[in-house]
Coordinates of C-alpha atoms in Angstrom, one line a residue:
M1484 CA -251.3 -45.6 -3.8
S1485 CA -251.1 -42.2 -5.4
A1486 CA -252.3 -39.1 -3.6
T1487 CA -255.4 -39.0 -5.8
S1488 CA -256.5 -42.6 -6.0
S1489 CA -258.8 -42.6 -2.9
P1490 CA -260.4 -39.7 -1.0
F1491 CA -261.0 -41.8 2.1
T1492 CA -258.4 -44.4 3.0
A1493 CA -254.7 -45.1 2.6
E1494 CA -255.5 -48.7 1.7
G1495 CA -257.3 -47.7 -1.5
T1496 CA -260.6 -49.2 -0.5
E1497 CA -263.7 -47.1 0.0
L1498 CA -265.0 -46.5 3.6
L1499 CA -268.7 -47.2 4.3
R1500 CA -270.1 -46.0 7.6
L1501 CA -273.1 -47.9 8.9
V1502 CA -275.3 -47.8 12.0
T1503 CA -277.3 -50.8 13.2
C1504 CA -280.5 -50.3 15.1
G1505 CA -283.7 -51.9 15.9
S1506 CA -285.7 -53.1 18.9
V1507 CA -284.3 -54.8 22.0
D1508 CA -283.4 -58.5 21.4
D1509 CA -283.7 -58.2 17.6
G1510 CA -280.1 -59.4 17.4
K1511 CA -278.1 -56.4 16.4
S1512 CA -275.0 -57.4 18.4
T1513 CA -275.3 -61.0 17.2
L1514 CA -275.5 -59.8 13.6
L1515 CA -272.3 -57.8 14.0
G1516 CA -270.6 -60.6 15.8
R1517 CA -271.6 -63.0 13.0
L1518 CA -270.4 -60.6 10.4
L1519 CA -267.0 -60.2 12.0
F1520 CA -266.7 -63.9 12.6
D1521 CA -267.7 -65.2 9.2
S1522 CA -265.6 -62.6 7.4
K1523 CA -262.6 -63.8 9.4
Q1524 CA -262.1 -60.5 11.4
V1525 CA -261.9 -62.1 14.8
M1526 CA -258.6 -62.8 16.5
V1527 CA -258.0 -66.2 18.2
D1528 CA -257.7 -64.6 21.6
Q1529 CA -260.9 -62.6 21.1
L1530 CA -262.7 -65.8 20.2
E1531 CA -261.3 -67.7 23.1
H1532 CA -262.5 -64.9 25.4
V1533 CA -266.0 -65.0 23.9
E1534 CA -266.1 -68.7 24.3
A1535 CA -265.1 -68.6 27.9
T1536 CA -267.5 -65.8 28.7
S1537 CA -270.3 -67.7 26.9
E1538 CA -269.6 -70.8 29.0
R1539 CA -269.5 -68.8 32.2
R1540 CA -272.8 -67.2 31.4
G1541 CA -274.4 -70.5 30.6
D1542 CA -275.4 -69.5 27.1
G1543 CA -275.0 -73.0 25.7
Y1544 CA -273.4 -71.7 22.5
V1545 CA -270.7 -69.3 21.4
N1546 CA -272.4 -66.0 21.9
L1547 CA -271.0 -63.8 19.1
A1548 CA -272.9 -60.8 20.4
L1549 CA -270.2 -60.5 23.1
L1550 CA -267.8 -59.3 20.3
T1551 CA -269.6 -56.0 20.3
D1552 CA -271.3 -55.8 23.7
G1553 CA -268.3 -54.3 25.5
L1554 CA -269.8 -52.8 28.6
R1555 CA -270.2 -55.0 31.7
A1556 CA -273.8 -53.9 32.2
E1557 CA -274.6 -54.9 28.6
R1558 CA -273.1 -58.4 29.1
E1559 CA -275.0 -58.9 32.3
Q1560 CA -278.4 -57.8 30.9
G1561 CA -277.9 -59.0 27.4
I1562 CA -278.7 -55.6 25.9
T1563 CA -276.8 -52.7 24.3
I1564 CA -276.9 -49.4 26.2
D1565 CA -274.1 -47.5 24.5
V1566 CA -272.9 -47.2 20.9
A1567 CA -270.3 -49.8 20.2
Y1568 CA -267.9 -49.1 17.3
R1569 CA -266.1 -51.7 15.3
S1570 CA -264.2 -51.7 12.0
F1571 CA -263.5 -54.4 9.5
V1572 CA -262.2 -54.8 5.9
T1573 CA -263.2 -56.9 2.9
P1574 CA -261.3 -57.1 -0.4
T1575 CA -263.6 -54.4 -1.8
R1576 CA -264.5 -52.1 1.0
R1577 CA -263.7 -50.9 4.5
F1578 CA -266.5 -50.7 7.1
Q1579 CA -267.0 -48.7 10.3
L1580 CA -269.9 -50.2 12.3
A1581 CA -271.8 -48.3 15.0
D1582 CA -274.1 -50.7 17.0
A1583 CA -276.8 -48.5 18.5
P1584 CA -279.0 -49.4 21.4
G1585 CA -282.6 -50.5 20.9
H1586 CA -284.3 -49.3 24.1
I1587 CA -286.6 -46.2 23.6
Q1588 CA -284.7 -44.4 26.4
Y1589 CA -281.5 -44.6 24.5
T1590 CA -282.7 -42.9 21.3
R1591 CA -280.1 -40.2 21.8
N1592 CA -277.4 -42.8 21.5
M1593 CA -278.9 -44.0 18.2
V1594 CA -278.9 -40.4 16.9
T1595 CA -275.2 -40.2 17.8
G1596 CA -274.3 -43.4 16.0
A1597 CA -276.4 -42.5 12.9
S1598 CA -275.2 -38.9 12.5
T1599 CA -272.4 -39.7 10.1
A1600 CA -273.7 -43.0 8.7
D1601 CA -274.0 -43.8 5.0
V1602 CA -276.2 -46.8 5.6
A1603 CA -278.7 -47.6 8.4
V1604 CA -279.2 -51.3 9.1
V1605 CA -282.6 -51.7 10.8
L1606 CA -283.1 -55.1 12.4
L1607 CA -286.5 -56.8 12.8
D1608 CA -287.6 -60.0 14.5
A1609 CA -289.4 -62.0 11.8
R1610 CA -291.9 -63.2 14.4
K1611 CA -292.9 -59.6 15.4
G1612 CA -292.6 -57.7 12.1
V1613 CA -292.8 -53.9 12.0
I1614 CA -293.2 -52.5 15.5
E1615 CA -292.9 -49.1 17.1
Q1616 CA -289.1 -49.2 17.3
T1617 CA -288.9 -50.1 13.7
R1618 CA -290.9 -47.0 12.8
R1619 CA -288.9 -44.9 15.3
H1620 CA -285.5 -45.9 13.9
T1621 CA -286.6 -45.7 10.3
Y1622 CA -288.0 -42.2 11.0
I1623 CA -284.7 -41.1 12.6
S1624 CA -282.7 -42.6 9.8
A1625 CA -284.8 -40.7 7.3
T1626 CA -284.7 -37.5 9.3
L1627 CA -280.9 -37.7 9.6
G1628 CA -280.7 -38.0 5.8
I1629 CA -279.1 -41.4 5.8
P1630 CA -279.3 -42.2 2.1
H1631 CA -279.5 -46.0 2.2
I1632 CA -281.5 -48.3 4.6
V1633 CA -281.1 -52.1 4.8
F1634 CA -283.8 -53.9 6.7
A1635 CA -282.3 -57.1 8.1
V1636 CA -285.3 -59.4 8.8
N1637 CA -283.7 -61.5 11.5
K1638 CA -284.6 -64.8 13.2
M1639 CA -286.0 -66.4 10.0
D1640 CA -285.0 -69.7 11.6
L1641 CA -287.8 -69.1 14.2
V1642 CA -290.4 -68.9 11.5
D1643 CA -289.1 -71.9 9.6
F1644 CA -287.6 -69.7 6.9
D1645 CA -291.1 -69.0 5.6
E1646 CA -291.1 -67.0 2.3
T1647 CA -294.7 -65.8 2.8
R1648 CA -293.9 -64.3 6.3
F1649 CA -290.9 -62.5 4.8
H1650 CA -292.9 -61.0 2.0
E1651 CA -295.6 -59.8 4.5
I1652 CA -292.9 -57.9 6.4
E1653 CA -291.3 -56.6 3.1
T1654 CA -294.6 -55.1 2.0
A1655 CA -295.1 -53.4 5.4
L1656 CA -291.6 -51.9 5.2
A1657 CA -292.2 -50.6 1.7
D1658 CA -295.3 -48.8 2.8
L1659 CA -293.4 -47.3 5.8
C1660 CA -290.6 -46.1 3.6
A1661 CA -293.0 -44.6 1.0
R1662 CA -294.6 -42.6 3.8
L1663 CA -291.3 -41.3 5.1
G1664 CA -289.8 -40.6 1.6
V1665 CA -287.0 -43.1 1.9
Q1666 CA -285.3 -43.3 -1.6
D1667 CA -283.2 -46.5 -1.3
E1668 CA -284.2 -49.4 0.9
V1669 CA -284.0 -53.2 0.7
A1670 CA -285.2 -56.0 3.0
I1671 CA -283.1 -59.1 3.4
P1672 CA -284.1 -62.3 5.2
I1673 CA -281.4 -63.6 7.6
S1674 CA -280.6 -65.6 10.7
A1675 CA -277.7 -63.9 12.6
L1676 CA -277.5 -66.8 15.1
T1677 CA -277.0 -69.5 12.4
G1678 CA -275.4 -67.3 9.8
D1679 CA -278.0 -67.7 7.0
N1680 CA -277.7 -65.0 4.4
V1681 CA -275.3 -62.9 6.5
V1682 CA -271.9 -63.6 4.8
E1683 CA -272.8 -67.0 3.2
R1684 CA -275.9 -67.7 1.1
S1685 CA -278.6 -69.8 2.9
E1686 CA -279.4 -73.2 1.5
R1687 CA -282.6 -73.1 3.7
M1688 CA -284.0 -70.1 1.8
P1689 CA -283.6 -71.1 -1.8
W1690 CA -286.5 -68.7 -2.7
W1691 CA -284.3 -65.7 -1.9
T1692 CA -282.2 -64.6 -4.8
G1693 CA -281.3 -61.1 -3.6
G1694 CA -277.8 -61.9 -2.3
T1695 CA -276.4 -61.8 1.2
F1696 CA -276.4 -59.1 3.7
L1697 CA -272.6 -58.5 3.2
E1698 CA -273.0 -58.5 -0.6
R1699 CA -275.6 -55.8 -0.3
L1700 CA -273.3 -53.6 1.9
E1701 CA -270.4 -54.2 -0.5
G1702 CA -272.5 -53.1 -3.5
I1703 CA -274.0 -49.9 -2.2
E1704 CA -272.8 -46.9 -4.2
I1705 CA -272.1 -43.8 -2.0
A1706 CA -270.1 -41.5 -4.3
G1707 CA -273.4 -40.0 -5.5
D1708 CA -274.4 -39.2 -1.9
R1709 CA -271.7 -36.5 -1.5
D1710 CA -272.6 -32.9 -1.9
A1711 CA -270.6 -32.0 -5.0
A1712 CA -272.4 -28.8 -5.7
H1713 CA -271.6 -26.5 -2.7
R1714 CA -267.9 -25.9 -2.0
R1715 CA -267.5 -25.7 1.8
F1716 CA -264.3 -26.0 3.9
P1717 CA -264.5 -25.1 7.6
V1718 CA -261.0 -24.3 8.9
Q1719 CA -260.0 -26.6 11.8
W1720 CA -256.4 -25.5 12.2
V1721 CA -253.9 -22.9 10.8
I1722 CA -250.6 -24.6 10.0
R1723 CA -247.5 -22.4 10.4
P1724 CA -244.4 -24.6 10.8
M1725 CA -242.0 -21.6 10.9
S1726 CA -239.1 -24.0 10.2
D1727 CA -236.1 -23.4 8.0
D1728 CA -237.6 -25.7 5.4
H1729 CA -241.1 -24.2 5.5
H1730 CA -240.4 -20.7 6.7
D1731 CA -243.2 -19.0 4.7
Y1732 CA -245.7 -22.0 4.7
R1733 CA -249.2 -21.2 5.7
G1734 CA -251.9 -23.8 5.3
Y1735 CA -255.5 -24.4 6.5
A1736 CA -256.3 -27.9 7.7
G1737 CA -259.8 -29.4 7.9
E1738 CA -262.3 -31.7 6.4
V1739 CA -264.0 -30.9 3.1
A1740 CA -267.6 -30.3 4.0
G1741 CA -268.9 -30.0 0.4
G1742 CA -268.0 -29.6 -3.3
E1743 CA -264.9 -30.4 -5.2
W1744 CA -261.7 -28.5 -4.4
H1745 CA -258.9 -27.8 -7.0
A1746 CA -255.9 -25.6 -7.2
G1747 CA -257.0 -22.4 -9.0
D1748 CA -260.5 -22.3 -7.6
E1749 CA -261.8 -18.9 -6.6
V1750 CA -262.7 -18.8 -2.9
V1751 CA -264.2 -16.4 -0.4
V1752 CA -263.2 -16.4 3.3
L1753 CA -266.2 -16.1 5.6
P1754 CA -267.2 -14.2 7.7
S1755 CA -264.6 -11.6 6.6
G1756 CA -265.6 -11.7 2.9
L1757 CA -262.0 -11.6 1.6
R1758 CA -261.4 -13.2 -1.8
T1759 CA -258.5 -15.1 -3.3
T1760 CA -257.8 -18.4 -5.1
V1761 CA -256.7 -21.8 -4.0
A1762 CA -252.9 -22.3 -4.5
A1763 CA -252.9 -26.0 -3.6
V1764 CA -254.9 -28.8 -2.0
E1765 CA -252.6 -31.2 -0.1
T1766 CA -252.3 -34.2 2.2
H1767 CA -249.2 -35.7 3.8
D1768 CA -248.7 -37.7 0.6
G1769 CA -248.5 -34.6 -1.5
P1770 CA -250.7 -32.3 -3.6
L1771 CA -254.1 -33.6 -4.9
D1772 CA -255.8 -33.0 -8.2
V1773 CA -259.2 -32.8 -6.4
A1774 CA -260.5 -33.1 -2.9
V1775 CA -264.1 -34.1 -2.1
Q1776 CA -266.5 -34.2 0.8
G1777 CA -265.3 -36.2 3.8
Q1778 CA -261.6 -35.8 2.9
A1779 CA -259.1 -34.4 5.4
V1780 CA -256.8 -32.0 3.6
V1781 CA -254.7 -28.8 3.9
V1782 CA -255.8 -25.9 1.6
R1783 CA -253.2 -23.2 0.7
L1784 CA -254.3 -19.9 -0.6
A1785 CA -252.6 -17.7 -3.2
D1786 CA -252.7 -14.6 -0.9
D1787 CA -251.6 -14.1 2.7
L1788 CA -255.0 -13.4 4.3
D1789 CA -256.1 -13.3 7.9
V1790 CA -257.9 -16.7 8.3
A1791 CA -258.5 -18.4 11.6
R1792 CA -260.1 -21.5 13.1
G1793 CA -263.9 -21.3 12.7
D1794 CA -263.7 -19.4 9.4
M1795 CA -265.1 -21.1 6.3
L1796 CA -263.7 -21.2 2.8
C1797 CA -266.5 -21.2 0.2
D1798 CA -267.4 -20.7 -3.5
P1799 CA -267.9 -16.9 -3.9
A1800 CA -270.8 -17.5 -6.3
D1801 CA -272.6 -19.9 -3.8
P1802 CA -272.0 -18.9 -0.2
P1803 CA -274.0 -20.4 2.7
V1804 CA -276.4 -18.3 4.8
A1805 CA -274.8 -16.3 7.5
A1806 CA -277.6 -17.2 9.9
R1807 CA -278.8 -15.3 13.0
E1808 CA -282.0 -17.5 13.3
L1809 CA -282.4 -21.2 12.8
E1810 CA -285.4 -23.4 12.3
A1811 CA -284.4 -26.9 13.1
T1812 CA -285.2 -30.5 14.2
V1813 CA -283.5 -31.2 17.5
C1814 CA -283.1 -34.5 19.5
W1815 CA -283.0 -33.5 23.1
M1816 CA -280.2 -35.6 24.8
S1817 CA -280.2 -34.4 28.4
E1818 CA -282.0 -35.9 31.4
R1819 CA -282.7 -32.3 32.4
P1820 CA -285.7 -30.9 30.6
V1821 CA -285.4 -27.6 28.7
E1822 CA -287.9 -24.8 28.3
Q1823 CA -288.3 -21.9 25.9
G1824 CA -285.9 -19.1 26.6
A1825 CA -283.1 -21.4 27.6
R1826 CA -279.6 -20.1 26.9
L1827 CA -277.2 -22.7 25.3
A1828 CA -273.9 -22.9 23.4
I1829 CA -274.1 -24.1 19.8
K1830 CA -271.3 -25.7 17.9
H1831 CA -271.5 -25.8 14.1
T1832 CA -268.6 -27.3 12.1
T1833 CA -265.6 -25.6 13.7
R1834 CA -267.4 -22.5 15.0
W1835 CA -269.1 -21.8 18.4
A1836 CA -271.8 -19.3 19.2
R1837 CA -274.3 -18.6 22.0
A1838 CA -278.0 -19.4 21.3
I1839 CA -281.4 -18.8 22.8
L1840 CA -284.1 -21.5 22.4
D1841 CA -286.6 -19.0 21.1
E1842 CA -289.5 -21.4 20.5
I1843 CA -290.4 -25.1 20.9
V1844 CA -292.8 -25.4 18.0
S1845 CA -293.8 -29.0 18.3
V1846 CA -292.7 -32.5 19.4
L1847 CA -293.0 -35.7 17.3
D1848 CA -295.4 -38.4 18.2
I1849 CA -293.4 -41.4 17.1
E1850 CA -296.5 -43.7 16.8
T1851 CA -298.4 -41.4 14.4
F1852 CA -295.6 -39.2 13.0
D1853 CA -297.8 -36.3 14.0
Q1854 CA -296.4 -33.1 15.6
H1855 CA -298.0 -31.8 18.7
P1856 CA -297.3 -28.8 21.1
A1857 CA -295.1 -29.7 24.1
E1858 CA -293.0 -27.9 26.7
P1859 CA -290.5 -28.5 28.1
L1860 CA -288.4 -30.8 26.0
E1861 CA -287.7 -34.2 27.7
L1862 CA -285.0 -36.7 27.2
N1863 CA -285.1 -38.3 23.6
D1864 CA -287.8 -35.9 22.4
L1865 CA -287.6 -35.1 18.6
A1866 CA -288.7 -31.5 18.3
H1867 CA -289.2 -28.7 15.8
V1868 CA -287.6 -25.6 17.3
R1869 CA -286.4 -22.1 16.6
L1870 CA -283.1 -20.8 17.8
R1871 CA -281.8 -17.2 17.9
L1872 CA -278.0 -16.8 17.7
A1873 CA -275.7 -14.2 19.3
A1874 CA -273.3 -14.4 16.3
P1875 CA -273.9 -15.6 12.8
L1876 CA -273.2 -19.2 11.7
L1877 CA -272.5 -20.2 8.1
V1878 CA -275.2 -22.9 7.5
D1879 CA -277.0 -24.8 4.7
P1880 CA -280.2 -26.7 5.1
Y1881 CA -279.5 -30.3 6.3
D1882 CA -281.2 -31.8 3.3
V1883 CA -278.6 -30.0 1.1
N1884 CA -275.5 -30.7 3.2
R1885 CA -275.4 -33.0 6.2
T1886 CA -272.2 -31.3 7.5
T1887 CA -273.0 -27.6 7.3
G1888 CA -276.6 -28.4 8.2
A1889 CA -275.9 -30.1 11.5
F1890 CA -275.0 -28.7 14.9
I1891 CA -274.9 -29.7 18.6
L1892 CA -276.2 -27.8 21.7
V1893 CA -274.1 -27.6 24.8
D1894 CA -274.9 -26.6 28.4
E1895 CA -272.2 -24.0 29.2
A1896 CA -272.4 -24.6 32.9
T1897 CA -271.6 -28.4 32.7
N1898 CA -270.1 -28.6 29.2
E1899 CA -272.6 -31.4 28.5
T1900 CA -273.8 -32.1 25.0
V1901 CA -277.6 -31.7 25.5
G1902 CA -278.9 -31.7 21.9
A1903 CA -278.2 -32.6 18.3
G1904 CA -279.9 -30.6 15.6
M1905 CA -280.5 -30.4 11.8
V1906 CA -281.2 -27.1 10.1
L1907 CA -284.5 -26.9 8.3
S1908 CA -284.1 -23.2 7.3
A1909 CA -282.0 -20.2 8.2
T1910 CA -282.5 -16.5 8.3
A1911 CA -279.7 -13.9 8.2

């Protein structure tokens, strides 16, 4: 592979990040297990372990959910309480799977798993249809700006693969997505337990002509989802080898947060405001013609400037806001409630600052999607807040750029991550 053939993987296949979510017992782990098994991703020893565990539990069948339910508590209770990550490869694409928990009290885990996803897979039980957790996870997926949603209408075997029942659910999902402004969604009838329409097409649903679950994932186009308009490069590390071979080498390592980067581009270093041009964009394979969002690279500059970790390289004609105040949506992730006036640390890209929770404007009612006043914030609350910063952060609105529009909140006393946020607007 040449240095410019793929911005994401050394194998030359595009990486798709997806999160699976849904209500408890809708079959998320079973779907992922089926996907791994039917696409020949399971090692012999893994399968033997799952078979033995299934027999010991008395399941009466090979429980493929055990391929992803890695925690002992999950296996004992038959639920997912943490985010389980798995990867697999097909001839056309690489996948990174995040299996998020379904219980309401683990919403924070779902937010963690969904924060970098390209696709949200929301499972439903065909017998129950659209329920509260369907609405909750679809709302979170839309709020997090996940560009594609695939609704896997599972357990079709328990409704006799009924076409009418599927179309009733499909209509309800279309209404929900229209209300939330979801741009790209599709519903697919499946049975994860028996494998119908997961990897192989189902002979028991001849009325369905929309392809399998895996075919849909392989066909989703994500190149257009990247922010190609706003050049952003947070500096993660300054590289100075100081060796005989590279005595004068100075490069800035990090992940492209937005735009397209080429040698010769004009660039401003923020917050200093110093200007120069890009001398080269490189990886360990050599120089690149272009680097795009999501790609880990080293940027070399034409001039020897004072650039440090936490600085950001940007397009001089289109800089981000050097914000002192943020209006944001926050998912509170701590079991300790928080009140207005709380002092927290905030991490944004590669930069840290201190922040004050200036105002809790409102909290979401997940059943009605209405906002209502509430204080303090409790675990798993989704809130509209205002933050005041001790030092400026270089931000964009989240709906413009998911990288420079996102942040986390940290309790400085415990070093615990207590919140995840998305910038709605920023003021210098």
